[in-house]
Amino acid sequence: MTKTELLYEGKAKKIYATEDPEVILAVYKDQATARNGKKKVNVAHKGTLNNQITSHLFNYLKANGVASHFIKQVSATEQLLHKVKMIPLEVVLRNLASGHFETKFAVPHLMQFNRPIVEFYYKSDALDDPFINDAQILALEIATEAQIEALKTKALLVNQVLKQLFDQLGITLVDFKLEFGLTSSGEILLADELSPDNMRLLDKKTQQSLDKDIFRKGLGDMIPAYQEVLHRIEDKEQNANVLS
Ligand code: 5GP
């Protein structure tokens, strides 16, 4: 399948139409951004790493009962996706306190929650993605009550599956951000990407970050950490294949 018209260019990906109106093609870019694009640099290999990590994780989620827009990886930087109408919400799930939760409520770093927290943010670069609650989502007619509940349920399920996977890889899944879209028949599908760009991952042994916090906090080169995440996922898959 070949790409045709450029439909959208975001901070980390370009989205193209294809000859099939129901299928789009995502090209992962070698660009890292933080603070809503205010900090932006070119980072070689980031696109291929995030494409591969996302492809592995969407395949893993599918095998564990979580449907997504992902069809298949088609090249080092490209993947084919079902076209969906994006819901303008960032769905953040937190297992441990970090980032905005830690600073907003002045709680200890990595404070453990009794149960995972789901939060919504309204996707708007102009407004800096503000926090939004259920009543505000309903007032702005972004989603219905049933859809809000479905988003929460799906985020919790993604967490259950990924947390277990990362535990096996010696990695703590601290928090992550998901985005969802609607198919033409109204089904809610997990969309966007699943990479160290939108999740916080900590090496269980060293407590080192294996995610974009390295870039956000200016702690050095993010690429070896992203490679480490990919290698651990691939090693686990190879072992699973050898055993099966
Ligand atoms: P926080 O709200 O603490 O900044 O982020 C919580 C989690 O969601 C982190 O794993 C972070 O990577 C992810 N996240 C939140 N907002 C964004 C965003 O606008 N872009 C990306 N890529 N990830 C986000």
GROMACS .gro file of C-alpha atoms and ligand atoms in nm:
model
  268
    1MET     CA    1   0.000   0.000   0.000
    2THR     CA    2   0.146   0.340  -0.097
    3LYS     CA    3   0.110   0.671   0.080
    4THR     CA    4  -0.064   0.955  -0.103
    5GLU     CA    5  -0.165   1.292   0.048
    6LEU     CA    6  -0.011   1.422   0.374
    7LEU     CA    7  -0.311   1.452   0.609
    8TYR     CA    8  -0.144   1.578   0.926
    9GLU     CA    9   0.199   1.646   1.069
   10GLY     CA   10   0.236   1.623   1.447
   11LYS     CA   11   0.538   1.659   1.674
   12ALA     CA   12   0.644   1.294   1.644
   13LYS     CA   13   0.463   1.158   1.337
   14LYS     CA   14   0.337   1.240   0.988
   15ILE     CA   15   0.006   1.086   0.881
   16TYR     CA   16  -0.062   1.010   0.515
   17ALA     CA   17  -0.370   0.890   0.326
   18THR     CA   18  -0.339   0.569   0.124
   19GLU     CA   19  -0.533   0.438  -0.176
   20ASP     CA   20  -0.769   0.272   0.077
   21PRO     CA   21  -0.993   0.542   0.236
   22GLU     CA   22  -1.018   0.337   0.558
   23VAL     CA   23  -0.639   0.300   0.599
   24ILE     CA   24  -0.375   0.562   0.682
   25LEU     CA   25   0.003   0.541   0.709
   26ALA     CA   26   0.202   0.684   1.000
   27VAL     CA   27   0.568   0.785   0.954
   28TYR     CA   28   0.759   0.817   1.281
   29LYS     CA   29   0.990   1.120   1.288
   30ASP     CA   30   1.335   1.160   1.443
   31GLN     CA   31   1.214   1.452   1.651
   32ALA     CA   32   1.191   1.492   2.028
   33THR     CA   33   0.978   1.763   2.186
   34ALA     CA   34   0.894   1.863   2.540
   35ARG     CA   35   0.690   2.135   2.709
   36ASN     CA   36   0.427   2.124   2.434
   37GLY     CA   37   0.685   2.168   2.157
   38LYS     CA   38   0.877   2.455   2.320
   39LYS     CA   39   1.185   2.229   2.348
   40LYS     CA   40   1.246   2.055   2.014
   41VAL     CA   41   1.549   1.872   1.869
   42ASN     CA   42   1.630   1.615   1.603
   43VAL     CA   43   1.726   1.278   1.755
   44ALA     CA   44   1.863   1.018   1.512
   45HIS     CA   45   1.704   0.669   1.538
   46LYS     CA   46   1.413   0.782   1.755
   47GLY     CA   47   1.158   0.729   1.476
   48THR     CA   48   1.263   0.370   1.405
   49LEU     CA   49   1.277   0.284   1.776
   50ASN     CA   50   0.932   0.426   1.855
   51ASN     CA   51   0.784   0.262   1.545
   52GLN     CA   52   0.920  -0.077   1.652
   53ILE     CA   53   0.830  -0.044   2.021
   54THR     CA   54   0.478   0.076   1.936
   55SER     CA   55   0.430  -0.208   1.686
   56HIS     CA   56   0.539  -0.471   1.941
   57LEU     CA   57   0.314  -0.326   2.213
   58PHE     CA   58   0.004  -0.294   1.992
   59ASN     CA   59   0.055  -0.655   1.876
   60TYR     CA   60   0.097  -0.767   2.237
   61LEU     CA   61  -0.218  -0.581   2.343
   62LYS     CA   62  -0.414  -0.735   2.055
   63ALA     CA   63  -0.303  -1.083   2.164
   64ASN     CA   64  -0.432  -0.993   2.512
   65GLY     CA   65  -0.774  -0.869   2.404
   66VAL     CA   66  -0.714  -0.495   2.351
   67ALA     CA   67  -0.812  -0.375   2.003
   68SER     CA   68  -0.629  -0.077   1.851
   69HIS     CA   69  -0.602   0.111   1.522
   70PHE     CA   70  -0.275  -0.074   1.444
   71ILE     CA   71  -0.272  -0.296   1.134
   72LYS     CA   72   0.098  -0.369   1.077
   73GLN     CA   73   0.449  -0.228   1.065
   74VAL     CA   74   0.549  -0.181   0.700
   75SER     CA   75   0.901  -0.034   0.721
   76ALA     CA   76   1.158   0.087   0.973
   77THR     CA   77   0.963   0.408   1.031
   78GLU     CA   78   0.616   0.332   0.896
   79GLN     CA   79   0.301   0.154   1.008
   80LEU     CA   80  -0.044   0.106   0.855
   81LEU     CA   81  -0.342   0.204   1.070
   82HIS     CA   82  -0.721   0.188   1.056
   83LYS     CA   83  -0.851   0.541   1.004
   84VAL     CA   84  -1.039   0.665   1.311
   85LYS     CA   85  -1.183   1.000   1.420
   86MET     CA   86  -0.959   1.101   1.709
   87ILE     CA   87  -1.129   1.187   2.039
   88PRO     CA   88  -0.955   1.511   2.156
   89LEU     CA   89  -0.863   1.372   2.497
   90GLU     CA   90  -0.536   1.254   2.650
   91VAL     CA   91  -0.614   0.968   2.885
   92VAL     CA   92  -0.342   0.951   3.149
   93LEU     CA   93  -0.307   0.649   3.376
   94ARG     CA   94  -0.087   0.662   3.687
   95ASN     CA   95   0.038   0.372   3.902
   96LEU     CA   96   0.294   0.577   4.097
   97ALA     CA   97   0.327   0.951   4.159
   98SER     CA   98   0.552   1.133   3.914
   99GLY     CA   99   0.545   1.430   3.677
  100HIS     CA  100   0.247   1.661   3.706
  101PHE     CA  101   0.078   1.461   3.983
  102GLU     CA  102   0.387   1.483   4.203
  103THR     CA  103   0.430   1.859   4.155
  104LYS     CA  104   0.058   1.945   4.166
  105PHE     CA  105  -0.004   1.769   4.499
  106ALA     CA  106   0.350   1.792   4.647
  107VAL     CA  107   0.361   1.419   4.723
  108PRO     CA  108   0.674   1.200   4.745
  109HIS     CA  109   0.824   1.085   4.415
  110LEU     CA  110   0.689   0.740   4.322
  111MET     CA  111   0.428   0.738   4.600
  112GLN     CA  112   0.224   0.420   4.548
  113PHE     CA  113  -0.150   0.456   4.485
  114ASN     CA  114  -0.400   0.205   4.626
  115ARG     CA  115  -0.539   0.172   4.277
  116PRO     CA  116  -0.446   0.320   3.939
  117ILE     CA  117  -0.565   0.674   3.867
  118VAL     CA  118  -0.722   0.772   3.534
  119GLU     CA  119  -0.717   1.142   3.437
  120PHE     CA  120  -0.834   1.326   3.127
  121TYR     CA  121  -0.670   1.621   2.954
  122TYR     CA  122  -0.828   1.820   2.671
  123LYS     CA  123  -0.603   1.797   2.364
  124SER     CA  124  -0.529   2.154   2.264
  125ASP     CA  125  -0.182   2.293   2.192
  126ALA     CA  126  -0.323   2.649   2.218
  127LEU     CA  127  -0.453   2.577   2.572
  128ASP     CA  128  -0.154   2.358   2.677
  129ASP     CA  129  -0.371   2.043   2.713
  130PRO     CA  130  -0.566   2.147   3.028
  131PHE     CA  131  -0.699   1.893   3.283
  132ILE     CA  132  -1.068   1.824   3.217
  133ASN     CA  133  -1.319   1.638   3.436
  134ASP     CA  134  -1.614   1.418   3.336
  135ALA     CA  135  -1.872   1.700   3.369
  136GLN     CA  136  -1.659   1.931   3.156
  137ILE     CA  137  -1.618   1.659   2.889
  138LEU     CA  138  -1.999   1.621   2.882
  139ALA     CA  139  -2.055   2.000   2.873
  140LEU     CA  140  -1.819   2.038   2.577
  141GLU     CA  141  -1.979   1.731   2.410
  142ILE     CA  142  -1.638   1.570   2.361
  143ALA     CA  143  -1.769   1.228   2.469
  144THR     CA  144  -2.087   1.075   2.613
  145GLU     CA  145  -2.113   0.929   2.963
  146ALA     CA  146  -2.091   0.576   2.820
  147GLN     CA  147  -1.784   0.671   2.616
  148ILE     CA  148  -1.613   0.825   2.922
  149GLU     CA  149  -1.672   0.500   3.113
  150ALA     CA  150  -1.543   0.297   2.816
  151LEU     CA  151  -1.227   0.511   2.800
  152LYS     CA  152  -1.161   0.452   3.171
  153THR     CA  153  -1.222   0.076   3.142
  154LYS     CA  154  -0.996   0.050   2.837
  155ALA     CA  155  -0.717   0.252   3.002
  156LEU     CA  156  -0.730   0.025   3.309
  157LEU     CA  157  -0.716  -0.285   3.088
  158VAL     CA  158  -0.418  -0.151   2.890
  159ASN     CA  159  -0.249  -0.084   3.224
  160GLN     CA  160  -0.316  -0.436   3.352
  161VAL     CA  161  -0.169  -0.595   3.037
  162LEU     CA  162   0.131  -0.363   2.999
  163LYS     CA  163   0.218  -0.352   3.369
  164GLN     CA  164   0.243  -0.731   3.374
  165LEU     CA  165   0.455  -0.730   3.055
  166PHE     CA  166   0.695  -0.461   3.183
  167ASP     CA  167   0.723  -0.637   3.522
  168GLN     CA  168   0.853  -0.942   3.334
  169LEU     CA  169   1.104  -0.714   3.157
  170GLY     CA  170   1.239  -0.576   3.485
  171ILE     CA  171   1.072  -0.240   3.421
  172THR     CA  172   0.826  -0.047   3.640
  173LEU     CA  173   0.540   0.113   3.447
  174VAL     CA  174   0.495   0.441   3.636
  175ASP     CA  175   0.240   0.618   3.415
  176PHE     CA  176   0.138   0.665   3.052
  177LYS     CA  177  -0.080   0.864   2.815
  178LEU     CA  178  -0.325   0.708   2.570
  179GLU     CA  179  -0.535   0.848   2.290
  180PHE     CA  180  -0.844   0.689   2.139
  181GLY     CA  181  -1.044   0.722   1.819
  182LEU     CA  182  -1.388   0.628   1.686
  183THR     CA  183  -1.440   0.398   1.387
  184SER     CA  184  -1.713   0.476   1.134
  185SER     CA  185  -1.936   0.229   1.325
  186GLY     CA  186  -1.877   0.410   1.657
  187GLU     CA  187  -1.636   0.159   1.813
  188ILE     CA  188  -1.372   0.314   2.040
  189LEU     CA  189  -1.023   0.200   1.940
  190LEU     CA  190  -0.694   0.262   2.115
  191ALA     CA  191  -0.491   0.485   1.879
  192ASP     CA  192  -0.180   0.707   1.859
  193GLU     CA  193   0.142   0.542   1.980
  194LEU     CA  194   0.278   0.342   2.275
  195SER     CA  195   0.642   0.424   2.324
  196PRO     CA  196   0.881   0.567   2.585
  197ASP     CA  197   0.768   0.908   2.451
  198ASN     CA  198   0.432   0.869   2.624
  199MET     CA  199   0.507   0.644   2.920
  200ARG     CA  200   0.734   0.663   3.223
  201LEU     CA  201   0.944   0.349   3.262
  202LEU     CA  202   1.195   0.279   3.537
  203ASP     CA  203   1.459   0.008   3.538
  204LYS     CA  204   1.370  -0.198   3.847
  205LYS     CA  205   1.738  -0.260   3.937
  206THR     CA  206   1.890   0.084   3.883
  207GLN     CA  207   1.577   0.305   3.910
  208GLN     CA  208   1.705   0.484   3.595
  209SER     CA  209   1.449   0.636   3.359
  210LEU     CA  210   1.405   0.449   3.031
  211ASP     CA  211   1.181   0.712   2.871
  212LYS     CA  212   1.142   1.071   2.752
  213ASP     CA  213   1.209   1.210   3.102
  214ILE     CA  214   1.579   1.175   3.002
  215PHE     CA  215   1.515   1.439   2.735
  216ARG     CA  216   1.267   1.647   2.936
  217LYS     CA  217   1.511   1.675   3.228
  218GLY     CA  218   1.826   1.708   3.010
  219LEU     CA  219   1.980   1.391   3.160
  220GLY     CA  220   2.168   1.287   2.843
  221ASP     CA  221   2.110   1.066   2.539
  222MET     CA  222   1.762   0.909   2.533
  223ILE     CA  223   1.843   0.662   2.252
  224PRO     CA  224   2.032   0.395   2.456
  225ALA     CA  225   1.735   0.381   2.697
  226TYR     CA  226   1.485   0.341   2.412
  227GLN     CA  227   1.711   0.070   2.260
  228GLU     CA  228   1.719  -0.107   2.598
  229VAL     CA  229   1.337  -0.111   2.613
  230LEU     CA  230   1.316  -0.251   2.258
  231HIS     CA  231   1.583  -0.517   2.325
  232ARG     CA  232   1.405  -0.640   2.639
  233ILE     CA  233   1.074  -0.667   2.450
  234GLU     CA  234   1.241  -0.849   2.159
  235ASP     CA  235   1.432  -1.086   2.390
  236LYS     CA  236   1.108  -1.181   2.564
  237GLU     CA  237   0.937  -1.244   2.230
  238GLN     CA  238   1.226  -1.458   2.107
  239ASN     CA  239   1.221  -1.663   2.428
  240ALA     CA  240   0.843  -1.705   2.400
  241ASN     CA  241   0.884  -1.828   2.040
  242VAL     CA  242   1.160  -2.071   2.138
  243LEU     CA  243   0.939  -2.208   2.416
  244SER     CA  244   0.622  -2.237   2.204
  2455GP     P1  245   0.238   1.407   3.331
  2455GP     O1  246   0.095   1.450   3.334
  2455GP     O2  247   0.287   1.364   3.464
  2455GP     O3  248   0.326   1.508   3.263
  2455GP     O4  249   0.246   1.281   3.233
  2455GP     C1  250   0.188   1.158   3.268
  2455GP     C2  251   0.221   1.055   3.160
  2455GP     O5  252   0.156   1.088   3.038
  2455GP     C3  253   0.370   1.048   3.125
  2455GP     O6  254   0.404   0.912   3.101
  2455GP     C4  255   0.385   1.130   2.999
  2455GP     O7  256   0.486   1.077   2.915
  2455GP     C5  257   0.248   1.115   2.934
  2455GP     N1  258   0.203   1.240   2.870
  2455GP     C6  259   0.127   1.336   2.924
  2455GP     N2  260   0.105   1.436   2.835
  2455GP     C7  261   0.170   1.401   2.723
  2455GP     C8  262   0.185   1.462   2.594
  2455GP     O8  263   0.131   1.570   2.565
  2455GP     N3  264   0.262   1.395   2.504
  2455GP     C9  265   0.321   1.275   2.532
  2455GP     N4  266   0.397   1.215   2.439
  2455GP     N5  267   0.307   1.214   2.652
  2455GP    C10  268   0.232   1.275   2.746
   0.00000   0.00000   0.00000
